[in-house]
C-alpha positions as a printed Julia matrix, in Angstrom:
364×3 Matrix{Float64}:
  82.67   48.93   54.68
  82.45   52.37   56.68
  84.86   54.69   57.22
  87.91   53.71   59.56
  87.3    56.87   61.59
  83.38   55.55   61.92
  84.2    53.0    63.59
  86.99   54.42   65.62
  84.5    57.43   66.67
  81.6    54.51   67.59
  84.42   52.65   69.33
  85.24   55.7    71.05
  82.26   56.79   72.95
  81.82   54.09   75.14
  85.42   54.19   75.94
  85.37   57.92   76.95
  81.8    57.38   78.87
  84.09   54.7    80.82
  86.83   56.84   81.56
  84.42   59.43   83.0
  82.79   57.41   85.38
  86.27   56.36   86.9
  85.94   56.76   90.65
  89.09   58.84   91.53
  92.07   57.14   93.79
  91.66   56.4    97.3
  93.2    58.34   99.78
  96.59   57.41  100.9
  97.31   56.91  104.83
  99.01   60.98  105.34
  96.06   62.44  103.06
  93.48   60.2   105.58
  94.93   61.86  108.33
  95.12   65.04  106.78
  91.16   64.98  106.42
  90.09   63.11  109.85
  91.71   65.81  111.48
  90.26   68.34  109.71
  85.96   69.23  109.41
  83.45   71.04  107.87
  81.78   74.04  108.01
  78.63   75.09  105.94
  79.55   78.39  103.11
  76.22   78.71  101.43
  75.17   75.51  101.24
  78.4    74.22  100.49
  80.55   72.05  102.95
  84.18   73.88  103.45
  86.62   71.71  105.05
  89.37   73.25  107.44
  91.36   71.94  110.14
  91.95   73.82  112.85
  95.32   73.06  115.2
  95.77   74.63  119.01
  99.54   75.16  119.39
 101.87   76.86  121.29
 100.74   77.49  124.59
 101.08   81.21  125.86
 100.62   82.69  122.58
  97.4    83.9   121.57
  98.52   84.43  117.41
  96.65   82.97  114.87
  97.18   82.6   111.52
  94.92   81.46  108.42
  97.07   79.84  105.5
  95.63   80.03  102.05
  96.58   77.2    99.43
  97.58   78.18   95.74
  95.9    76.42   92.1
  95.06   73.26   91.86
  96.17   71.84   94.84
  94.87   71.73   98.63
  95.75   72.86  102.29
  97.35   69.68  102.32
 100.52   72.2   100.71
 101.04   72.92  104.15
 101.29   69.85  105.75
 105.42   69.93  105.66
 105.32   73.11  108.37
 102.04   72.33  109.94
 103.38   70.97  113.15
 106.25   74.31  112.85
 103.67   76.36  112.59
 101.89   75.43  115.89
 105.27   75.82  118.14
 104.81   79.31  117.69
 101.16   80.19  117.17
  98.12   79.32  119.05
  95.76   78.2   116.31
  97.08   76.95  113.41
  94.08   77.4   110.61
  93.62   76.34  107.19
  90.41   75.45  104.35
  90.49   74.06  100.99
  88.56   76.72   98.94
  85.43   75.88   96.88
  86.07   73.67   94.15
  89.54   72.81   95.88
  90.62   69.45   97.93
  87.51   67.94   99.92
  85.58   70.75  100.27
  82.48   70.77   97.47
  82.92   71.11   93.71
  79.41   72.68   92.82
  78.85   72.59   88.83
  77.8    74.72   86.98
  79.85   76.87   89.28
  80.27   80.71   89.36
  83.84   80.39   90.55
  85.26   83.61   92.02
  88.08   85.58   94.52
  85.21   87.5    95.86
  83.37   84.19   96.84
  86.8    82.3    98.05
  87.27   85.3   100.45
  83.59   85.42  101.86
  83.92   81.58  102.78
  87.41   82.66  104.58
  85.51   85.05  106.35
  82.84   82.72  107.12
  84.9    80.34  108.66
  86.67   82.98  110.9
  83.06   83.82  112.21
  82.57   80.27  112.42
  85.4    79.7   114.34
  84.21   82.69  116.82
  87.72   84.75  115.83
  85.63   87.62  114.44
  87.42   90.12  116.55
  90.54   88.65  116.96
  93.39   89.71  114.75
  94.45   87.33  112.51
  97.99   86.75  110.26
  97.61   85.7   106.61
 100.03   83.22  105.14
  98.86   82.35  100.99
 100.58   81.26   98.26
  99.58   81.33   94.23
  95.55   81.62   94.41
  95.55   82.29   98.2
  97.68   85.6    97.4
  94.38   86.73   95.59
  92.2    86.16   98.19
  94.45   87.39  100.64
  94.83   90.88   98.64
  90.52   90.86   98.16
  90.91   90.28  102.03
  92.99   93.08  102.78
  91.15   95.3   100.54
  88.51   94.33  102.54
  89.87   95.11  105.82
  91.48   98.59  104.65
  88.04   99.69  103.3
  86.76   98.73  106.54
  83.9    96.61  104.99
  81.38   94.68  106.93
  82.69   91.4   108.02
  85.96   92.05  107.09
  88.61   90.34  109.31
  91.12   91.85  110.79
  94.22   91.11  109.55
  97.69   91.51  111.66
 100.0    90.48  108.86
 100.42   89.65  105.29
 102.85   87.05  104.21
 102.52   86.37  100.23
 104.27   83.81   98.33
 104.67   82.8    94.92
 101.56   84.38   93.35
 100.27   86.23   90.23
 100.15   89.52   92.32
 100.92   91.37   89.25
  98.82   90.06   85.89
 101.56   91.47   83.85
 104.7    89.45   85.1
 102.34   86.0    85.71
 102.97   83.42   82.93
 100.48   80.06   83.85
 102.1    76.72   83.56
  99.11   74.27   84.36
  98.8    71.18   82.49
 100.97   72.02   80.65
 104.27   69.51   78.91
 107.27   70.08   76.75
 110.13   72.4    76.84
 110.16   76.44   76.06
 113.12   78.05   74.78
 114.55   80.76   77.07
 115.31   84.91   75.66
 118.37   85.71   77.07
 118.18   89.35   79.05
 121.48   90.49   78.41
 123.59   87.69   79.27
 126.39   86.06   77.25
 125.04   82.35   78.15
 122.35   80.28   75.86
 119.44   79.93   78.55
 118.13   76.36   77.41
 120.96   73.57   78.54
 119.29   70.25   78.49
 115.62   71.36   78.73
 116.2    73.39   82.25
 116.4    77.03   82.94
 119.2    78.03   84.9
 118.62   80.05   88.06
 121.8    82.63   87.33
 119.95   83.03   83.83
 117.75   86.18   82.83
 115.4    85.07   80.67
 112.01   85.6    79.46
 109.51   82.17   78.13
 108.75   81.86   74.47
 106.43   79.07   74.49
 106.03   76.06   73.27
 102.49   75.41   71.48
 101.8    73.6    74.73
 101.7    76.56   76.3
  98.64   77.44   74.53
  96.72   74.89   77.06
  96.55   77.65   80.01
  95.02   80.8    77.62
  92.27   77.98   76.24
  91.31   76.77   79.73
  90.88   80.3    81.29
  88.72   81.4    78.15
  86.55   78.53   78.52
  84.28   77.03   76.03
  83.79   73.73   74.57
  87.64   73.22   73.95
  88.72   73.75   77.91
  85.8    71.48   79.05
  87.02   68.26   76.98
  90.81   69.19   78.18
  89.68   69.12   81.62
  87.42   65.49   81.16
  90.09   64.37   79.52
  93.18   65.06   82.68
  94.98   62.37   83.8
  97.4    61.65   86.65
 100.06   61.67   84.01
  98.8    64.97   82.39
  98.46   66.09   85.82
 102.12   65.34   87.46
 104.03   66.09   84.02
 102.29   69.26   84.18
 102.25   70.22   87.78
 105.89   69.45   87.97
 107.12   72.25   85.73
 106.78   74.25   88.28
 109.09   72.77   90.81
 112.23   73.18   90.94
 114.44   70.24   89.13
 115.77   69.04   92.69
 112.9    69.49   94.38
 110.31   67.56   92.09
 107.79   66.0    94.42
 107.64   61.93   94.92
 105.44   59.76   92.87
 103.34   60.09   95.93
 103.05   63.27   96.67
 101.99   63.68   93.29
  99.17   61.27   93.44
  98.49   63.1    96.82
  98.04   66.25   95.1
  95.68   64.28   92.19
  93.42   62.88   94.69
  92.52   65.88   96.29
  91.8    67.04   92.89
  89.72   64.2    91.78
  87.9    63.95   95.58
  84.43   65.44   94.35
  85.04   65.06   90.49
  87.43   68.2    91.06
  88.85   67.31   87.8
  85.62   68.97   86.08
  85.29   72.07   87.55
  88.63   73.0    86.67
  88.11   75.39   83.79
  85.74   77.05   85.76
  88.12   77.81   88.45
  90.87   79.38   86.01
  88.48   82.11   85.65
  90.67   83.42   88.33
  93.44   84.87   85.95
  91.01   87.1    84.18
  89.61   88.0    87.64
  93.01   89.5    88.2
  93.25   91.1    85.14
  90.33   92.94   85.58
  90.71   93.88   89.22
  94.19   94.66   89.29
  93.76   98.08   90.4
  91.74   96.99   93.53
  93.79   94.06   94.3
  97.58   95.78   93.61
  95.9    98.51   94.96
  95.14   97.32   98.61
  99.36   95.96   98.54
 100.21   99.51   97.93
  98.1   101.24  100.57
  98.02   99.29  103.27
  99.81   99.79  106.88
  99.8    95.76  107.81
 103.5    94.22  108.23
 103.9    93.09  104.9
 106.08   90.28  103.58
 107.22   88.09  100.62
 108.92   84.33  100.57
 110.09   84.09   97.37
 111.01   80.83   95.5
 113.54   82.42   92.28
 113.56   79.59   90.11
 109.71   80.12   89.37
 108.57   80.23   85.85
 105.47   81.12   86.97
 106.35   84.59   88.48
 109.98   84.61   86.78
 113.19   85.8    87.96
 113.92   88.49   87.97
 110.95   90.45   86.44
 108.77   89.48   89.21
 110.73   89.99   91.93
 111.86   93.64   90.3
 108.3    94.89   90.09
 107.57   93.9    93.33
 110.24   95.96   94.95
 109.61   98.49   92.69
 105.64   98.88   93.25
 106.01   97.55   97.12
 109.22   99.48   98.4
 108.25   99.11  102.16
 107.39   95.03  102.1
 110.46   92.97  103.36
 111.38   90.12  101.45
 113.02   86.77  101.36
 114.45   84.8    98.93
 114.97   81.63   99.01
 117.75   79.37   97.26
 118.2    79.49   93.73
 116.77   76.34   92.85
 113.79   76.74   94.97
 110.88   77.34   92.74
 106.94   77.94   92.77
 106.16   75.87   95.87
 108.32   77.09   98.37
 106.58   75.4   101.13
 106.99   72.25   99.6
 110.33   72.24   98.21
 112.08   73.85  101.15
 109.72   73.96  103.99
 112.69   75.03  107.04
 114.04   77.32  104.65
 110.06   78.72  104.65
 109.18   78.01  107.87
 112.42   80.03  109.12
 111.84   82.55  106.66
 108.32   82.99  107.97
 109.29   83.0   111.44
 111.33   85.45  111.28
 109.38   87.9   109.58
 106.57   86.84  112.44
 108.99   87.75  115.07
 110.09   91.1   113.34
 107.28   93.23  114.06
């Protein structure tokens, strides 16, 4: 008789060729709408979607949001229709490899190339010489820094940007702790505080702590190194994988519905999304290694610069983030947002952001 784990490994391929070939969810009614209202524009031989809103009428603002890792522009449908009572074109794109837009693979997957298409589209949309606002978040920050490097530098093609409003990102490598697919619990380093950090598996806002992590924690550094490790990981993603890890970085009373997470894994499995994602988390060592250009064009800039901050963020923590950003940015303005508002702001308290926005808009 063979082996057990023969016939469990024979028994196994056709199982795994199965669940590779599993067509990925349809599209619920809001995501439908997102994308009819939305089209597509050719990058290279790849089709970028966008949509592309006329608002407020008498204002002649526009402004260009950028989504964060892994999810879509569809993070911005909660203050879409905000958005266009004040400006007059309300524009966003999923990014290569991101929502509906293509998923090419093999894939050179870059901030330089995600920043090109946003400047393609801009031409596209015949705003080359009008002056544009930036809102990102996460990823988008990145592109949005390559961008203003790009427009300080005074490169050709370059857009020009009217004002910078970052939000939750890995602006700094060095204070940027990844959380994707990632489960369990970490135990929280207290900073000087009298309190234990870790009450019931949740990290208290009022806490200063620093993440020790779990082994599950390990997922992020093996996916961004690649190899043959990350690319079973990422064939092997599920919707539970996906929302169990997504949703450690919301806030505890803010976790997102069952269907806004299967929303948010949609537009990740639209185009087999799920495949290229290893490639994509190149993006962290991208940072690394351009820090100096990208922290650099923050620094040195004269654009109106702001920050919407969500605290309870374990991705950009509290308040070692939020310290060096001050520190290193002195002249940005910032807001912070409620305590137990965490990495997507937009999401979790979209007047709170919208306002917050606003307001910074309307400052300058």
């Amino acid at each position: 008789m063979k082996e057990w784990w023969v016939q469990v490994g024979l028994l196994s391929v056709p199982l795994l060729a199965i669940y590779l070939h599993i067509p990925p969810p349809k599209l619920s009614p809001a995501l439908l709408s997102w994308r009819s209202s939305g089209s597509f524009f050719t990058y290279r031989d790849q089709n970028i979607f966008y949509r592309d809103s006329t608002g407020a009428v008498g204002s002649s603002d526009v402004v260009v949001l950028l989504h964060g890792f892994p999810t879509s522009s569809y993070d911005w449908c909660k203050i879409w229709e905000g958005l266009t009572q004040r400006f007059h074109r309300v524009i966003a794109l999923d990014f290569v490899g991101f929502g509906f837009s293509d998923k090419p693979r093999p894939h050179h997957y870059s901030i330089f190339e995600q920043a090109s298409i946003v400047e393609g589209l801009v031409r596209h949309l015949g705003l080359r010489h009008q002056r544009i606002n930036l809102l990102s978040h996460d990823y988008g920050d990145t592109v949005a820094q390559e961008l203003l490097h790009r427009y300080e530098h005074n490169k050709t093609g370059s857009i020009l940007i009217n004002s910078l409003c970052l939000s939750n990102g890995g602006i700094f490598p060095e204070t940027h702790y990844p959380r994707f697919i990632q489960k369990g619990r970490e135990t929280a380093v207290i900073w000087g505080t009298r309190e234990k950090a870790l009450r019931g598996g949740r990290i208290y806002p009022s806490v200063r702590y620093r993440v020790v992590p779990s082994p599950f924690s390990l997922l992020p550094k093996i996916l961004k190194d690649g190899g043959l490790l990350s690319l079973i990981i990422t064939r092997l993603m599920n919707f539970f994988f996906f929302s169990r890890g997504l949703g450690t970085v919301f806030g505890p009373y803010t976790q997102p519905s069952q269907a806004e997470f299967w929303d948010m894994w949609t537009a990740v499995r639209t185009n087999d999304g799920n495949l290229v994602v290893d490639s994509i988390l190149q993006y962290i060592n991208q940072r690394k290694k351009h820090r100096d250009r990208w922290v650099g064009a923050l620094t040195s800039t004269s654009v109106p610069l702001h920050l919407i901050y969500g605290p309870l963020d374990p991705v950009n923590p509290h308040p070692e983030f939020l310290q060096l950003y001050k520190k290193v940015l002195p002249t940005s303005t910032v807001s912070v947002l409620d305590d137990h508002i965490s990495h997507y702001p937009q999401l979790e308290d979209p007047t709170g952001f919208l306002n917050a926005y606003l307001n910074f808009i309307n400052s300058f």
